[in-house]
Amino acid sequence: MTHWFHRNPLKATAPVSFNFYGVATTPAATKVCNDLRLSRTRLLELFTDLSCNPEVMKNATDLYFSLLQGFILSLDGSSQECKLRYIQNFKWTDTLQGQVPSAQQDAVFELVSMGFNVALWYTKYASRLAGKEDITEDEAKDVHRSLKIAAGIFKHLKESHIPKLITPVEKGRDLEARLIDSYIIQCQAEAQEVTIARAIELKHNPGLIAALAYETANFYQKADQTLSSLDPTYAGKWRKYLNLKTCFYMAYAYCYHGQTLLANDKCGEAIRSLQESEKFFAKAEALCKEYGETKGPGTTAKPSGHLFFRKLGSLIKNTLEKCQRENGFIYFQKVPAEAPQLELKANYGLVEPVPFEFPALNAQWTPETLAAFDLTKRPKDDTAKPKPDEEVKPLKEPDIKPQKDSGCQIS
């Protein structure tokens, strides 16, 4: 089954030269700086390279982060702050707030900002793979794994590194808890979509599929509620997506719950469950249109034209007609006025983030290399600071043309 996922733009950043003339006093210190510059440039290039895969990305991120840790960690393993932490200014934009950048002279800010982009890359890789017309079982596993990895990175940044920032995170910015939490929950929900598709394909018990769909709808609803206090100018389109998916998976839950009720000879209740499924599907259809018309950061798409959407509509219609036929010939049960309460709990298939840790310090960082950075030789007018009006150019993200049945464009 093909999938469609909303994606916000990648973060953009100002170039960093790591040229500490006079400060880096030995060839070893200069080499660390050169390697930092080259590995950072390489990593930024990979974010928009369609041929990049998780293995290539992991190698590139491990190299850059292992070198960057030398600006953050003490070499003796103590909690003492590294003397190089505040030597370089870093500038990053946000996924929602366009080209309005934040700047901090703090290597931890670089670590969490670049880490955030790496997590976003995993979600975009998953999105590209999931949108393929004939996705294989191995590719579906890759999608599932990539989304869990992304959730793990976001969670690790939130719990272990963002609290270490000296400058408090501005409200509505990427590193704020509300946004990070929404990204984590969205990754979990989307990974569960892959689980649901697999369960349907293998014709698992309708009760399990209904429970997974209900849990997934709750994930999307929770992600939306987390964003509810943000400015709709920035978060409006994203929230339409989360609302849309909430309704979509509630429709799935009621549809498969109806099948369970029918199998238990509760045909009247099954019809009412399918009618509720129809209502949620109609809401999702209306939200598809609103999503397409809402301006803001994110994917350009017409989700109602996507195969995953059209297939559910047909399934609800056919299942409801079957229930009504059975009731007219066999059961003759009254259809309740109230929809059945969904008190479904999935015992299998629920997604947890994959635990993430940054790599260990690169072997180039020795006590001698660190000592070779002489901070007394820094220029008095700190040229590491970018000019306030310096523009940060957005990353040129490749547009993925829709497959003929997808009805959408995935970034």
Coordinates of C-alpha atoms in Angstrom, one line a residue:
M1 CA 0.0 0.0 0.0
T2 CA 1.3 3.5 -0.8
H3 CA 1.3 6.1 1.9
W4 CA 1.1 9.9 1.9
F5 CA 2.8 12.0 4.6
H6 CA 3.0 15.7 5.2
R7 CA 6.5 17.1 5.5
N8 CA 7.7 20.5 6.7
P9 CA 10.8 22.0 5.1
L10 CA 14.3 21.3 6.3
K11 CA 16.1 23.8 8.5
A12 CA 18.7 26.0 6.6
T13 CA 22.0 27.2 8.0
A14 CA 24.6 29.8 7.4
P15 CA 28.0 28.5 6.2
V16 CA 30.6 27.8 8.9
S17 CA 34.3 27.9 7.9
F18 CA 35.8 26.8 11.3
N19 CA 38.8 29.0 10.3
F20 CA 40.4 29.9 13.7
Y21 CA 43.5 31.6 12.4
G22 CA 46.0 32.1 15.2
V23 CA 43.9 30.2 17.6
A24 CA 44.6 26.7 16.1
T25 CA 48.3 26.7 16.7
T26 CA 49.4 23.2 15.4
P27 CA 48.7 21.2 12.2
A28 CA 46.6 18.7 14.2
A29 CA 44.3 21.5 15.5
T30 CA 44.1 22.9 12.0
K31 CA 43.2 19.5 10.6
V32 CA 40.3 19.0 13.0
C33 CA 39.0 22.4 11.9
N34 CA 39.3 21.5 8.2
D35 CA 37.6 18.1 8.8
L36 CA 34.8 19.8 10.6
R37 CA 34.2 22.2 7.7
L38 CA 34.3 19.5 5.1
S39 CA 32.1 17.0 7.0
R40 CA 29.5 19.7 7.8
T41 CA 29.4 20.7 4.1
R42 CA 29.1 17.1 3.0
L43 CA 26.3 16.4 5.5
L44 CA 24.3 19.5 4.3
E45 CA 24.7 18.3 0.7
L46 CA 23.4 14.8 1.6
F47 CA 20.1 16.3 3.0
T48 CA 19.0 17.1 -0.5
D49 CA 20.7 14.2 -2.4
L50 CA 18.0 11.7 -3.6
S51 CA 20.6 8.9 -3.9
C52 CA 21.4 9.2 -0.2
N53 CA 20.3 6.2 1.9
P54 CA 20.4 5.6 5.7
E55 CA 23.8 3.9 5.7
V56 CA 25.4 6.9 3.9
M57 CA 23.6 9.3 6.2
K58 CA 24.7 7.5 9.3
N59 CA 28.4 7.5 8.2
A60 CA 28.3 11.2 7.4
T61 CA 26.5 12.1 10.7
D62 CA 28.8 10.0 12.8
L63 CA 31.8 11.7 11.3
Y64 CA 30.6 15.2 11.8
F65 CA 29.1 14.7 15.3
S66 CA 32.2 12.9 16.5
L67 CA 34.3 15.9 15.5
L68 CA 31.8 18.5 16.8
Q69 CA 31.7 16.7 20.2
G70 CA 35.3 18.0 20.7
F71 CA 33.8 21.5 21.1
I72 CA 31.4 20.2 23.8
L73 CA 32.8 17.3 25.8
S74 CA 35.7 17.3 28.2
L75 CA 38.4 14.8 27.3
D76 CA 38.6 13.4 30.8
G77 CA 34.9 12.4 30.8
S78 CA 34.1 14.9 33.5
S79 CA 31.1 17.3 33.4
Q80 CA 33.4 20.3 33.0
E81 CA 32.6 22.5 30.1
C82 CA 35.0 22.4 27.0
K83 CA 36.8 25.7 26.5
L84 CA 35.8 25.6 22.8
R85 CA 32.1 25.5 23.3
Y86 CA 31.5 29.2 22.7
I87 CA 34.2 29.9 20.1
Q88 CA 31.9 29.7 17.0
N89 CA 28.6 31.3 16.1
F90 CA 25.9 29.1 14.4
K91 CA 22.9 30.3 12.6
W92 CA 19.8 28.2 11.7
T93 CA 16.3 28.8 10.4
D94 CA 13.2 26.9 11.5
T95 CA 10.9 24.4 9.8
L96 CA 7.8 26.5 10.3
Q97 CA 9.1 30.1 10.6
G98 CA 10.6 30.4 7.1
Q99 CA 13.9 32.2 6.7
V100 CA 13.8 34.0 10.0
P101 CA 17.0 32.5 11.6
S102 CA 18.1 32.1 15.2
A103 CA 21.8 32.5 16.0
Q104 CA 23.7 31.2 19.1
Q105 CA 27.5 31.2 19.8
D106 CA 27.2 27.7 21.2
A107 CA 28.3 24.3 19.8
V108 CA 25.4 22.6 21.6
F109 CA 23.0 24.8 19.5
E110 CA 24.8 23.4 16.4
L111 CA 24.6 19.8 17.7
V112 CA 20.8 20.0 18.4
S113 CA 20.0 21.9 15.2
M114 CA 21.9 19.6 12.9
G115 CA 20.6 16.6 14.8
F116 CA 17.0 17.9 14.2
N117 CA 17.7 18.1 10.5
V118 CA 19.1 14.5 10.5
A119 CA 15.8 13.4 12.1
L120 CA 13.9 15.3 9.5
W121 CA 15.9 13.7 6.7
Y122 CA 14.9 10.2 8.0
T123 CA 11.2 11.3 7.9
K124 CA 11.7 12.6 4.3
Y125 CA 13.5 9.4 3.2
A126 CA 10.6 7.4 4.7
S127 CA 8.1 9.6 2.9
R128 CA 9.7 9.2 -0.5
L129 CA 9.9 5.4 -0.1
A130 CA 6.4 5.1 1.2
G131 CA 5.0 7.1 -1.8
K132 CA 6.2 4.6 -4.3
E133 CA 3.6 2.8 -6.4
D134 CA 4.8 -0.8 -5.7
I135 CA 6.5 -0.7 -2.3
T136 CA 8.1 -4.0 -1.4
E137 CA 8.1 -5.6 2.0
D138 CA 11.7 -4.7 2.6
E139 CA 11.0 -1.0 1.6
A140 CA 8.1 -1.0 4.0
K141 CA 10.4 -2.2 6.8
D142 CA 12.8 0.6 5.8
V143 CA 10.0 3.2 6.1
H144 CA 9.0 1.8 9.5
R145 CA 12.6 1.7 10.8
S146 CA 13.4 5.2 9.5
L147 CA 10.4 6.8 11.2
K148 CA 11.3 5.1 14.5
I149 CA 14.9 6.3 14.2
A150 CA 13.7 9.9 13.6
A151 CA 11.4 9.7 16.6
G152 CA 14.4 8.4 18.7
I153 CA 16.6 11.3 17.6
F154 CA 13.9 13.9 18.4
K155 CA 13.4 12.3 21.8
H156 CA 17.1 12.2 22.6
L157 CA 17.6 15.9 21.6
K158 CA 14.6 16.9 23.8
E159 CA 15.6 14.9 26.9
S160 CA 19.5 15.1 26.8
H161 CA 20.7 18.1 24.9
I162 CA 18.2 20.9 24.4
P163 CA 18.1 21.5 28.2
K164 CA 21.8 22.2 28.1
L165 CA 21.4 25.3 25.9
I166 CA 22.4 28.5 27.7
T167 CA 20.0 30.7 25.7
P168 CA 16.4 29.6 26.4
V169 CA 14.5 28.3 23.3
E170 CA 12.1 30.9 21.8
K171 CA 8.4 30.0 21.7
G172 CA 7.3 28.5 18.5
R173 CA 10.8 27.6 17.4
D174 CA 11.8 24.0 16.4
L175 CA 13.6 23.2 19.6
E176 CA 10.6 24.1 21.8
A177 CA 8.9 21.1 23.6
R178 CA 5.6 21.5 21.8
L179 CA 7.1 21.1 18.3
I180 CA 9.5 18.4 19.3
D181 CA 6.7 16.4 20.9
S182 CA 4.5 16.8 17.8
Y183 CA 7.3 15.5 15.6
I184 CA 7.9 12.5 17.8
I185 CA 4.2 11.6 18.0
Q186 CA 3.8 12.1 14.2
C187 CA 6.7 9.7 13.5
Q188 CA 5.1 7.1 15.8
A189 CA 1.7 7.5 14.1
E190 CA 3.1 7.2 10.6
A191 CA 5.1 4.1 11.5
Q192 CA 1.9 2.6 12.8
E193 CA 0.3 3.3 9.4
V194 CA 2.9 1.0 7.9
T195 CA 2.0 -1.6 10.5
I196 CA -1.7 -1.3 9.7
A197 CA -1.1 -1.6 6.0
R198 CA 0.9 -4.8 6.7
A199 CA -1.9 -6.2 8.9
I200 CA -4.5 -5.5 6.3
E201 CA -2.3 -7.1 3.6
L202 CA -1.9 -10.2 5.6
K203 CA -5.6 -10.3 6.5
H204 CA -5.1 -10.1 10.2
N205 CA -7.9 -10.1 12.7
P206 CA -10.2 -7.1 12.1
G207 CA -10.2 -6.5 15.8
L208 CA -6.4 -6.0 15.8
I209 CA -6.6 -3.7 12.8
A210 CA -9.4 -1.6 14.4
A211 CA -7.4 -1.3 17.6
L212 CA -4.2 -0.2 15.8
A213 CA -6.2 2.3 13.7
Y214 CA -7.8 3.7 16.9
E215 CA -4.5 4.1 18.6
T216 CA -3.0 5.7 15.5
A217 CA -5.9 8.2 15.3
N218 CA -5.3 9.0 19.0
F219 CA -1.6 9.7 18.2
Y220 CA -2.5 12.1 15.5
Q221 CA -5.1 13.8 17.7
K222 CA -2.5 14.2 20.5
A223 CA 0.0 15.7 18.0
D224 CA -2.6 18.2 16.9
Q225 CA -3.5 19.2 20.4
T226 CA 0.2 19.7 21.2
L227 CA 0.3 22.3 18.4
S228 CA -3.0 24.0 19.2
S229 CA -1.4 27.0 21.0
L230 CA 0.9 27.8 18.2
D231 CA 0.3 30.6 15.7
P232 CA -1.9 29.2 12.9
T233 CA 0.0 31.2 10.3
Y234 CA 2.9 28.8 10.9
A235 CA 1.2 25.6 12.1
G236 CA -2.2 25.7 10.3
K237 CA -1.3 23.5 7.4
W238 CA 0.5 21.0 9.6
R239 CA -2.5 20.8 11.9
K240 CA -4.9 20.2 8.9
Y241 CA -2.8 17.2 8.1
L242 CA -3.0 15.9 11.7
N243 CA -6.8 16.5 11.8
L244 CA -7.1 14.8 8.4
K245 CA -5.2 11.7 9.6
T246 CA -7.1 11.6 12.9
C247 CA -10.5 11.4 11.0
F248 CA -9.0 9.0 8.4
Y249 CA -7.9 6.5 11.0
M250 CA -11.1 6.9 13.1
A251 CA -12.9 5.9 9.9
Y252 CA -10.6 2.9 9.6
A253 CA -11.2 1.9 13.2
Y254 CA -15.0 2.1 12.9
C255 CA -14.9 0.2 9.6
Y256 CA -12.9 -2.7 11.0
H257 CA -14.8 -2.6 14.3
G258 CA -17.9 -3.0 12.2
Q259 CA -16.5 -6.2 10.6
T260 CA -15.8 -7.6 14.1
L261 CA -19.3 -6.8 15.2
L262 CA -20.7 -8.5 12.1
A263 CA -18.6 -11.6 12.7
N264 CA -20.1 -11.7 16.2
D265 CA -23.7 -11.6 14.8
K266 CA -24.2 -8.0 16.0
C267 CA -25.3 -6.7 12.6
G268 CA -27.3 -3.7 13.8
E269 CA -24.4 -2.4 15.7
A270 CA -22.1 -3.2 12.8
I271 CA -24.2 -1.0 10.5
R272 CA -24.1 1.8 13.0
S273 CA -20.3 1.4 13.3
L274 CA -20.0 1.6 9.5
Q275 CA -22.3 4.7 9.4
E276 CA -19.9 6.3 11.9
S277 CA -17.0 5.3 9.7
E278 CA -18.7 7.1 6.7
K279 CA -19.0 10.2 8.8
F280 CA -15.4 10.3 9.7
F281 CA -14.4 9.6 6.1
A282 CA -16.5 12.5 4.9
K283 CA -14.8 14.7 7.5
A284 CA -11.4 13.5 6.3
E285 CA -12.5 14.3 2.7
A286 CA -13.5 17.8 3.6
L287 CA -10.2 18.3 5.5
C288 CA -8.3 17.1 2.4
K289 CA -9.7 20.0 0.5
E290 CA -8.9 22.4 3.3
Y291 CA -5.4 21.1 3.6
G292 CA -4.8 21.8 -0.1
E293 CA -6.1 25.3 0.2
T294 CA -4.2 26.2 3.4
K295 CA -1.1 28.3 2.9
G296 CA 1.9 27.6 5.0
P297 CA 5.1 25.5 5.2
G298 CA 4.8 21.9 4.0
T299 CA 4.1 19.5 1.2
T300 CA 2.0 20.4 -1.8
A301 CA -0.6 17.6 -2.2
K302 CA -4.1 16.6 -3.0
P303 CA -4.5 13.7 -0.5
S304 CA -8.1 12.9 -1.5
G305 CA -6.7 11.8 -4.9
H306 CA -4.2 9.4 -3.3
L307 CA -4.7 5.7 -3.6
F308 CA -4.6 5.1 0.1
F309 CA -7.5 7.5 0.5
R310 CA -9.6 6.1 -2.3
K311 CA -9.2 2.5 -1.2
L312 CA -10.7 3.2 2.3
G313 CA -13.7 4.9 0.7
S314 CA -14.5 1.8 -1.3
L315 CA -13.9 -0.5 1.6
I316 CA -16.4 1.4 3.9
K317 CA -19.0 1.5 1.1
N318 CA -18.8 -2.2 0.3
T319 CA -18.7 -3.3 4.0
L320 CA -21.7 -1.2 4.8
E321 CA -23.7 -2.5 1.9
K322 CA -22.8 -6.1 2.9
C323 CA -24.0 -5.4 6.5
Q324 CA -27.2 -3.9 5.3
R325 CA -27.8 -6.9 3.0
E326 CA -27.1 -9.4 5.8
N327 CA -29.4 -7.5 8.1
G328 CA -32.2 -7.5 5.5
F329 CA -32.0 -11.2 4.8
I330 CA -30.8 -12.8 8.1
Y331 CA -30.6 -10.7 11.3
F332 CA -33.4 -8.1 11.1
Q333 CA -31.7 -6.2 14.0
K334 CA -32.5 -2.6 14.9
V335 CA -29.7 -0.1 14.1
P336 CA -28.8 1.8 17.4
A337 CA -29.0 5.6 17.4
E338 CA -25.7 5.9 19.2
A339 CA -22.4 4.8 17.6
P340 CA -20.6 2.1 19.5
Q341 CA -17.9 3.3 22.0
L342 CA -14.5 2.4 20.8
E343 CA -12.6 1.0 23.8
L344 CA -9.9 -0.7 21.8
K345 CA -6.4 -1.4 23.0
A346 CA -3.8 -2.8 20.6
N347 CA -1.6 -5.5 22.3
Y348 CA 0.7 -5.7 19.2
G349 CA 2.2 -3.4 16.6
L350 CA 2.5 -0.2 18.8
V351 CA 5.6 1.8 17.8
E352 CA 8.2 3.1 20.2
P353 CA 11.2 5.3 19.2
V354 CA 14.5 3.6 18.5
P355 CA 16.9 4.8 21.3
F356 CA 19.6 7.2 19.9
E357 CA 23.0 8.3 21.1
F358 CA 25.5 10.7 19.5
P359 CA 28.8 9.0 18.5
A360 CA 31.8 8.9 20.7
L361 CA 34.5 11.6 20.5
N362 CA 36.6 11.4 17.4
A363 CA 40.1 10.0 17.9
Q364 CA 41.7 13.2 16.5
W365 CA 40.7 14.9 19.8
T366 CA 43.6 14.3 22.1
P367 CA 44.7 16.5 25.1
E368 CA 47.5 17.8 22.9
T369 CA 45.1 18.8 20.1
L370 CA 42.8 20.6 22.5
A371 CA 45.7 22.4 24.2
A372 CA 46.8 23.6 20.8
F373 CA 43.7 25.9 20.6
D374 CA 45.0 29.2 22.2
L375 CA 41.9 31.3 23.0
T376 CA 44.0 34.3 24.1
K377 CA 44.9 34.8 20.4
R378 CA 41.2 35.3 19.3
P379 CA 40.7 38.6 17.5
K380 CA 39.1 41.3 19.7
D381 CA 36.4 42.0 17.1
D382 CA 35.0 38.5 16.9
T383 CA 34.6 37.8 13.2
A384 CA 33.0 34.4 13.9
K385 CA 29.7 36.3 14.5
P386 CA 27.7 36.7 11.3
K387 CA 26.2 40.1 10.5
P388 CA 22.7 40.6 11.9
D389 CA 21.2 41.0 8.4
E390 CA 23.0 38.1 6.8
E391 CA 20.5 36.0 5.0
V392 CA 20.3 32.2 5.4
K393 CA 19.5 30.6 2.1
P394 CA 16.9 27.8 2.1
L395 CA 18.1 24.3 1.2
K396 CA 16.9 23.4 -2.3
E397 CA 14.8 20.4 -1.7
P398 CA 14.0 18.2 -4.7
D399 CA 10.3 17.9 -5.5
I400 CA 9.3 14.3 -6.0
K401 CA 6.8 14.0 -8.9
P402 CA 3.7 12.1 -8.0
Q403 CA 3.3 8.5 -9.1
K404 CA 0.4 8.1 -11.5
D405 CA -1.9 6.9 -8.7
S406 CA -0.7 9.0 -5.8
G407 CA -2.4 12.3 -6.4
C408 CA 0.3 14.1 -4.4
Q409 CA 3.7 15.6 -4.4
I410 CA 6.1 14.5 -1.6
S411 CA 9.0 16.7 -0.5

